[in-house]
């Protein structure tokens, strides 16, 4: 099954460039994937052989569960989810554009600095909203 | 009394979310999002993590109702959701191009779980597309050596969904 989302070419070009920059410039990044809310990968930068399609599907499920938890607790819209582990972390950032509902996923090992990754993914998300 | 956990699975659009919502005693937890794949021709949303509802039987027995995402790319959720489960309800949409292939895929992927527990099969939309027939499904299952109860149901009909649940409970009690 293919996804039918067609982001504007300038958005895709920006996403390709920026995700590669995040992967190249931040130490410890394993993979960065921009995916649809329903779990299809659109653009990715992979440094460790991860399968972007699997990461896209998992991020979709986790983001959906975080939305349910946010609603149940009356916490407003879920902005991001962070899974902090003994050997790294995963950050899932929601990006709600007028033409698409997306999730940005960044997975990093213990060499990465969480704050740096959150800053870059949030910055990317905000930029994507203005294009 | 220990709570029973049943899992609803089947292809996208077969009626899993609807079936759980039809019988749950509280508004079900739903993780539906806008669908962007070819499924969106049939329905706007799709489940990406799970559905959760609950029903309490007359004897006080609570049954947790868990729905899986339909697409195989969410198989990791299938493996999570079956943990602690006591039975599987497979819903098959008769309108889809290859419903036997759909059924085989779910029976294969949940085979270890079904071997330890039990399963029932609900065929939806057989009123809209009448082939394959219920007999065809039973023949197909027989050929595979898998004798599971199979019925035509409407996921919006409470009696139909409860009938599936009761059948599964009976299978578990007698196995």
CSV table of C-alpha atoms in Angstrom, one decimal:
chain,number,residue,atom,x,y,z
A,1,UNK,CA,0.0,0.0,0.0
A,2,UNK,CA,1.4,3.4,-1.0
A,3,UNK,CA,0.7,6.6,0.7
A,4,UNK,CA,-1.1,9.3,-1.3
A,5,UNK,CA,0.4,12.3,0.5
A,6,UNK,CA,2.1,14.6,-2.0
A,7,UNK,CA,4.0,17.3,-0.2
A,8,UNK,CA,5.1,20.3,-2.3
A,9,UNK,CA,8.5,19.8,-4.0
A,10,UNK,CA,10.1,22.7,-2.1
A,11,UNK,CA,9.0,21.1,1.2
A,12,UNK,CA,10.4,17.7,0.2
A,13,UNK,CA,13.7,19.3,-0.9
A,14,UNK,CA,13.9,21.2,2.4
A,15,UNK,CA,13.2,18.1,4.4
A,16,UNK,CA,15.8,16.0,2.5
A,17,UNK,CA,18.5,18.7,3.1
A,18,UNK,CA,17.7,19.4,6.7
A,19,UNK,CA,17.3,15.7,7.8
A,20,UNK,CA,20.7,15.0,6.2
A,21,UNK,CA,22.2,17.9,8.1
A,22,UNK,CA,20.7,16.8,11.4
A,23,UNK,CA,22.2,13.3,10.8
A,24,UNK,CA,25.6,14.6,9.7
A,25,UNK,CA,26.0,17.4,12.3
A,26,UNK,CA,24.7,15.9,15.5
A,27,UNK,CA,26.9,13.3,17.0
A,28,UNK,CA,25.1,10.0,17.9
A,29,UNK,CA,22.2,10.3,15.5
A,30,UNK,CA,21.3,6.9,14.1
A,31,UNK,CA,18.4,7.7,11.9
A,32,UNK,CA,16.0,10.6,11.2
A,33,UNK,CA,12.7,9.9,9.5
A,34,UNK,CA,9.9,12.2,8.4
A,35,UNK,CA,6.7,10.1,8.2
A,36,UNK,CA,3.0,10.5,7.8
A,37,UNK,CA,0.8,10.3,10.9
A,38,UNK,CA,-0.4,6.9,9.7
A,39,UNK,CA,3.1,5.5,9.5
A,40,UNK,CA,4.5,5.9,6.0
A,41,UNK,CA,8.1,7.2,5.7
A,42,UNK,CA,8.5,10.2,3.3
A,43,UNK,CA,12.1,11.3,3.7
A,44,UNK,CA,14.9,9.9,5.8
A,45,UNK,CA,18.6,10.1,6.6
A,46,UNK,CA,20.0,6.8,7.9
A,47,UNK,CA,23.4,6.3,9.5
A,48,UNK,CA,23.1,2.8,11.0
A,49,UNK,CA,21.1,0.6,8.6
A,50,UNK,CA,17.8,1.2,10.3
A,51,UNK,CA,14.7,0.5,8.2
A,52,UNK,CA,12.8,3.9,7.9
A,53,UNK,CA,9.5,2.1,7.1
A,54,UNK,CA,9.6,0.3,10.5
A,55,UNK,CA,10.5,3.4,12.4
A,56,UNK,CA,7.7,5.3,10.6
A,57,UNK,CA,5.1,2.7,11.7
A,58,UNK,CA,6.3,2.6,15.3
A,59,UNK,CA,6.4,6.4,15.6
A,60,UNK,CA,2.9,6.5,14.2
A,61,UNK,CA,1.7,4.1,17.0
A,62,UNK,CA,3.5,5.9,19.7
A,63,UNK,CA,2.4,9.3,18.7
A,64,UNK,CA,-1.2,8.1,18.5
A,65,UNK,CA,-1.0,6.7,22.0
A,66,UNK,CA,0.6,9.9,23.3
A,67,UNK,CA,-2.3,11.9,21.8
A,68,UNK,CA,-4.8,9.6,23.6
A,69,UNK,CA,-2.9,10.1,26.9
A,70,UNK,CA,-2.8,13.9,26.4
A,71,UNK,CA,-6.5,14.0,25.7
A,72,UNK,CA,-7.3,11.8,28.7
A,73,UNK,CA,-5.3,14.0,31.0
A,74,UNK,CA,-6.6,17.3,29.5
A,75,UNK,CA,-3.1,18.3,28.6
A,76,UNK,CA,-3.8,19.7,25.2
A,77,UNK,CA,-2.3,18.6,21.9
A,78,UNK,CA,0.7,16.3,22.2
A,79,UNK,CA,3.8,18.1,20.8
A,80,UNK,CA,6.5,15.4,21.1
A,81,UNK,CA,7.3,12.1,22.7
A,82,UNK,CA,10.7,11.2,24.1
A,83,UNK,CA,11.8,7.7,24.9
A,84,UNK,CA,14.9,7.9,27.1
A,85,UNK,CA,16.9,4.6,27.4
A,86,UNK,CA,20.1,3.5,28.9
A,87,UNK,CA,21.9,3.6,25.6
A,88,UNK,CA,20.2,6.5,23.8
A,89,UNK,CA,16.8,8.0,23.1
A,90,UNK,CA,14.1,8.5,20.5
A,91,UNK,CA,12.3,11.8,19.9
A,92,UNK,CA,9.0,11.9,18.0
A,93,UNK,CA,7.9,15.4,17.0
A,94,UNK,CA,4.4,16.0,15.7
A,95,UNK,CA,4.1,18.4,12.7
A,96,UNK,CA,0.6,19.4,11.8
A,97,UNK,CA,0.6,21.2,8.4
A,98,UNK,CA,-2.5,22.3,6.6
A,99,UNK,CA,-1.9,19.7,3.9
A,100,UNK,CA,-0.4,16.9,5.9
A,101,UNK,CA,-0.1,15.5,9.5
A,102,UNK,CA,3.4,14.3,10.0
A,103,UNK,CA,5.7,12.9,12.6
A,104,UNK,CA,9.5,13.5,12.7
A,105,UNK,CA,11.5,10.7,14.3
A,106,UNK,CA,15.0,11.0,15.5
A,107,UNK,CA,16.8,8.1,17.1
A,108,UNK,CA,20.2,8.6,18.7
A,109,UNK,CA,22.7,6.6,20.8
A,110,UNK,CA,24.2,7.7,24.1
A,111,UNK,CA,26.7,10.0,22.4
A,112,UNK,CA,24.0,12.4,21.4
A,113,UNK,CA,22.8,15.3,23.6
A,114,UNK,CA,19.0,15.1,24.1
A,115,UNK,CA,18.6,18.9,24.3
A,116,UNK,CA,20.5,19.3,21.0
A,117,UNK,CA,18.3,16.8,19.3
A,118,UNK,CA,15.1,18.3,20.7
A,119,UNK,CA,16.2,21.8,19.5
A,120,UNK,CA,17.0,20.7,16.0
A,121,UNK,CA,13.8,18.6,15.6
A,122,UNK,CA,11.6,21.4,17.0
A,123,UNK,CA,13.4,23.9,14.7
A,124,UNK,CA,12.8,21.6,11.7
A,125,UNK,CA,9.2,21.2,12.6
A,126,UNK,CA,8.6,25.0,12.9
A,127,UNK,CA,10.4,25.5,9.6
A,128,UNK,CA,8.2,22.9,7.9
A,129,UNK,CA,5.1,24.8,9.1
A,130,UNK,CA,6.2,28.0,7.4
A,131,UNK,CA,6.9,26.5,4.0
B,1,UNK,CA,-12.4,-12.5,38.9
B,2,UNK,CA,-9.6,-12.2,36.4
B,3,UNK,CA,-10.3,-10.0,33.4
B,4,UNK,CA,-10.4,-11.8,30.1
B,5,UNK,CA,-8.6,-10.2,27.2
B,6,UNK,CA,-9.9,-10.7,23.6
B,7,UNK,CA,-8.1,-9.4,20.5
B,8,UNK,CA,-9.9,-8.2,17.4
B,9,UNK,CA,-7.8,-8.3,14.2
B,10,UNK,CA,-8.4,-8.2,10.4
B,11,UNK,CA,-7.7,-6.0,7.4
B,12,UNK,CA,-8.3,-2.3,7.4
B,13,UNK,CA,-11.9,-1.4,7.1
B,14,UNK,CA,-13.2,-4.8,8.2
B,15,UNK,CA,-15.0,-3.3,11.2
B,16,UNK,CA,-12.7,-3.9,14.2
B,17,UNK,CA,-13.0,-0.4,15.6
B,18,UNK,CA,-16.7,-0.4,15.0
B,19,UNK,CA,-17.3,-3.8,16.6
B,20,UNK,CA,-15.5,-2.7,19.8
B,21,UNK,CA,-17.4,0.6,19.9
B,22,UNK,CA,-20.7,-1.3,19.3
B,23,UNK,CA,-20.4,-3.4,22.5
B,24,UNK,CA,-18.0,-1.5,24.8
B,25,UNK,CA,-19.7,-0.2,28.0
B,26,UNK,CA,-17.6,3.0,27.7
B,27,UNK,CA,-16.5,5.1,24.8
B,28,UNK,CA,-13.5,3.1,23.5
B,29,UNK,CA,-10.0,4.3,23.5
B,30,UNK,CA,-9.2,4.9,19.8
B,31,UNK,CA,-5.9,5.7,18.0
B,32,UNK,CA,-7.4,6.4,14.6
B,33,UNK,CA,-5.6,8.9,12.4
B,34,UNK,CA,-6.3,10.2,8.9
B,35,UNK,CA,-5.4,7.6,6.4
B,36,UNK,CA,-3.1,8.5,3.5
B,37,UNK,CA,-3.0,5.1,1.7
B,38,UNK,CA,-5.3,3.5,-0.8
B,39,UNK,CA,-7.5,2.6,2.0
B,40,UNK,CA,-8.6,6.2,2.2
B,41,UNK,CA,-10.9,5.5,-0.7
B,42,UNK,CA,-12.9,3.3,1.6
B,43,UNK,CA,-12.6,5.2,4.9
B,44,UNK,CA,-11.0,8.4,6.1
B,45,UNK,CA,-9.2,7.1,9.2
B,46,UNK,CA,-7.2,4.1,10.2
B,47,UNK,CA,-6.1,2.6,13.5
B,48,UNK,CA,-2.4,2.9,14.1
B,49,UNK,CA,-1.9,1.6,17.6
B,50,UNK,CA,-4.9,0.0,19.2
B,51,UNK,CA,-8.5,0.2,20.2
B,52,UNK,CA,-9.6,-0.6,23.7
B,53,UNK,CA,-13.1,-1.2,25.1
B,54,UNK,CA,-14.6,-3.3,27.8
B,55,UNK,CA,-17.8,-5.3,28.4
B,56,UNK,CA,-19.1,-6.8,31.6
B,57,UNK,CA,-21.0,-10.0,31.3
B,58,UNK,CA,-24.1,-10.9,33.4
B,59,UNK,CA,-22.0,-13.0,35.7
B,60,UNK,CA,-19.7,-10.0,36.4
B,61,UNK,CA,-16.9,-11.2,34.1
B,62,UNK,CA,-15.2,-8.3,32.5
B,63,UNK,CA,-13.8,-8.7,29.0
B,64,UNK,CA,-11.2,-6.3,27.7
B,65,UNK,CA,-11.6,-5.7,24.0
B,66,UNK,CA,-8.4,-4.9,22.1
B,67,UNK,CA,-8.3,-4.0,18.4
B,68,UNK,CA,-5.1,-4.2,16.4
B,69,UNK,CA,-4.1,-2.0,13.5
B,70,UNK,CA,-5.0,-3.9,10.2
B,71,UNK,CA,-1.9,-3.2,8.2
B,72,UNK,CA,1.0,-5.6,8.4
B,73,UNK,CA,3.5,-2.7,8.9
B,74,UNK,CA,2.0,-2.5,12.4
B,75,UNK,CA,2.8,-6.1,13.2
B,76,UNK,CA,4.9,-5.1,16.2
B,77,UNK,CA,1.7,-3.8,17.7
B,78,UNK,CA,0.0,-7.2,17.1
B,79,UNK,CA,2.8,-8.9,19.0
B,80,UNK,CA,2.4,-6.5,21.9
B,81,UNK,CA,-1.4,-6.7,22.0
B,82,UNK,CA,-1.7,-10.5,22.1
B,83,UNK,CA,0.3,-10.7,25.3
B,84,UNK,CA,-2.1,-12.0,28.0
B,85,UNK,CA,-4.8,-12.5,25.5
B,86,UNK,CA,-7.2,-15.5,25.7
B,87,UNK,CA,-8.7,-15.5,22.2
B,88,UNK,CA,-8.7,-13.9,18.8
B,89,UNK,CA,-11.6,-12.5,16.7
B,90,UNK,CA,-10.7,-12.2,13.0
B,91,UNK,CA,-12.9,-9.9,11.0
B,92,UNK,CA,-12.7,-10.3,7.2
B,93,UNK,CA,-14.2,-7.7,4.8
B,94,UNK,CA,-15.9,-9.7,2.0
B,95,UNK,CA,-15.7,-6.7,-0.3
B,96,UNK,CA,-11.9,-6.9,-0.5
B,97,UNK,CA,-10.3,-8.4,-3.7
B,98,UNK,CA,-8.8,-11.4,-2.0
B,99,UNK,CA,-10.6,-12.2,1.3
B,100,UNK,CA,-9.1,-15.7,1.6
B,101,UNK,CA,-5.6,-14.3,1.2
B,102,UNK,CA,-6.5,-11.8,4.0
B,103,UNK,CA,-7.8,-14.6,6.2
B,104,UNK,CA,-4.7,-16.7,5.6
B,105,UNK,CA,-2.4,-13.8,6.4
B,106,UNK,CA,-4.0,-13.2,9.8
B,107,UNK,CA,-4.3,-16.9,10.7
B,108,UNK,CA,-0.6,-17.4,9.7
B,109,UNK,CA,0.6,-14.3,11.7
B,110,UNK,CA,-1.4,-15.2,14.8
B,111,UNK,CA,-0.9,-19.0,14.4
B,112,UNK,CA,1.2,-19.4,17.6
B,113,UNK,CA,-1.3,-17.4,19.6
B,114,UNK,CA,-4.3,-19.3,18.2
B,115,UNK,CA,-2.7,-22.6,18.9
B,116,UNK,CA,-2.5,-21.7,22.6
B,117,UNK,CA,-5.9,-20.0,22.8
B,118,UNK,CA,-8.8,-20.1,20.2
B,119,UNK,CA,-10.3,-18.0,17.4
B,120,UNK,CA,-13.6,-17.1,15.8
B,121,UNK,CA,-14.1,-15.5,12.4
B,122,UNK,CA,-16.6,-12.8,11.5
B,123,UNK,CA,-17.2,-12.1,7.8
B,124,UNK,CA,-18.4,-8.5,7.3
B,125,UNK,CA,-20.2,-6.9,4.3
B,126,UNK,CA,-21.4,-10.2,3.0
B,127,UNK,CA,-24.7,-8.5,2.4
B,128,UNK,CA,-22.9,-6.1,0.0
B,129,UNK,CA,-20.8,-8.7,-1.8
B,130,UNK,CA,-22.2,-12.2,-1.4
B,131,UNK,CA,-19.2,-14.2,-2.7
B,132,UNK,CA,-17.3,-15.9,-1.4
B,133,UNK,CA,-20.1,-17.5,0.7
B,134,UNK,CA,-19.9,-18.6,4.3
B,135,UNK,CA,-19.6,-22.2,3.0
B,136,UNK,CA,-16.6,-21.2,0.8
B,137,UNK,CA,-14.9,-19.8,4.0
B,138,UNK,CA,-15.6,-23.0,5.9
B,139,UNK,CA,-14.2,-25.1,3.0
B,140,UNK,CA,-11.2,-22.9,2.9
B,141,UNK,CA,-10.6,-23.3,6.6
B,142,UNK,CA,-11.1,-27.1,6.3
B,143,UNK,CA,-8.5,-27.3,3.5
B,144,UNK,CA,-6.1,-25.6,5.8
B,145,UNK,CA,-6.9,-28.0,8.6
B,146,UNK,CA,-8.2,-25.1,10.8
B,147,UNK,CA,-11.7,-25.5,12.0
B,148,UNK,CA,-12.8,-22.2,13.5
B,149,UNK,CA,-16.4,-21.0,13.8
B,150,UNK,CA,-17.2,-18.5,11.1
B,151,UNK,CA,-20.2,-16.3,10.8
B,152,UNK,CA,-21.5,-13.4,8.7
B,153,UNK,CA,-21.8,-10.4,10.9
B,154,UNK,CA,-22.6,-6.7,10.9
B,155,UNK,CA,-20.0,-5.0,13.1
B,156,UNK,CA,-22.6,-2.3,13.9
B,157,UNK,CA,-25.0,-4.8,15.3
B,158,UNK,CA,-24.6,-5.4,19.0
B,159,UNK,CA,-26.2,-8.9,18.9
B,160,UNK,CA,-23.8,-10.0,16.1
B,161,UNK,CA,-20.7,-8.9,17.9
B,162,UNK,CA,-21.9,-10.4,21.2
B,163,UNK,CA,-22.6,-13.6,19.4
B,164,UNK,CA,-18.9,-13.8,18.3
B,165,UNK,CA,-17.8,-13.1,21.8
B,166,UNK,CA,-20.0,-15.8,23.3
B,167,UNK,CA,-18.9,-18.3,20.7
B,168,UNK,CA,-15.3,-17.6,21.5
B,169,UNK,CA,-16.1,-18.0,25.2
B,170,UNK,CA,-17.8,-21.3,24.6
B,171,UNK,CA,-14.9,-22.5,22.5
B,172,UNK,CA,-12.5,-21.7,25.3
B,173,UNK,CA,-14.6,-23.4,27.9
B,174,UNK,CA,-14.9,-26.6,25.9
B,175,UNK,CA,-11.3,-26.8,24.6
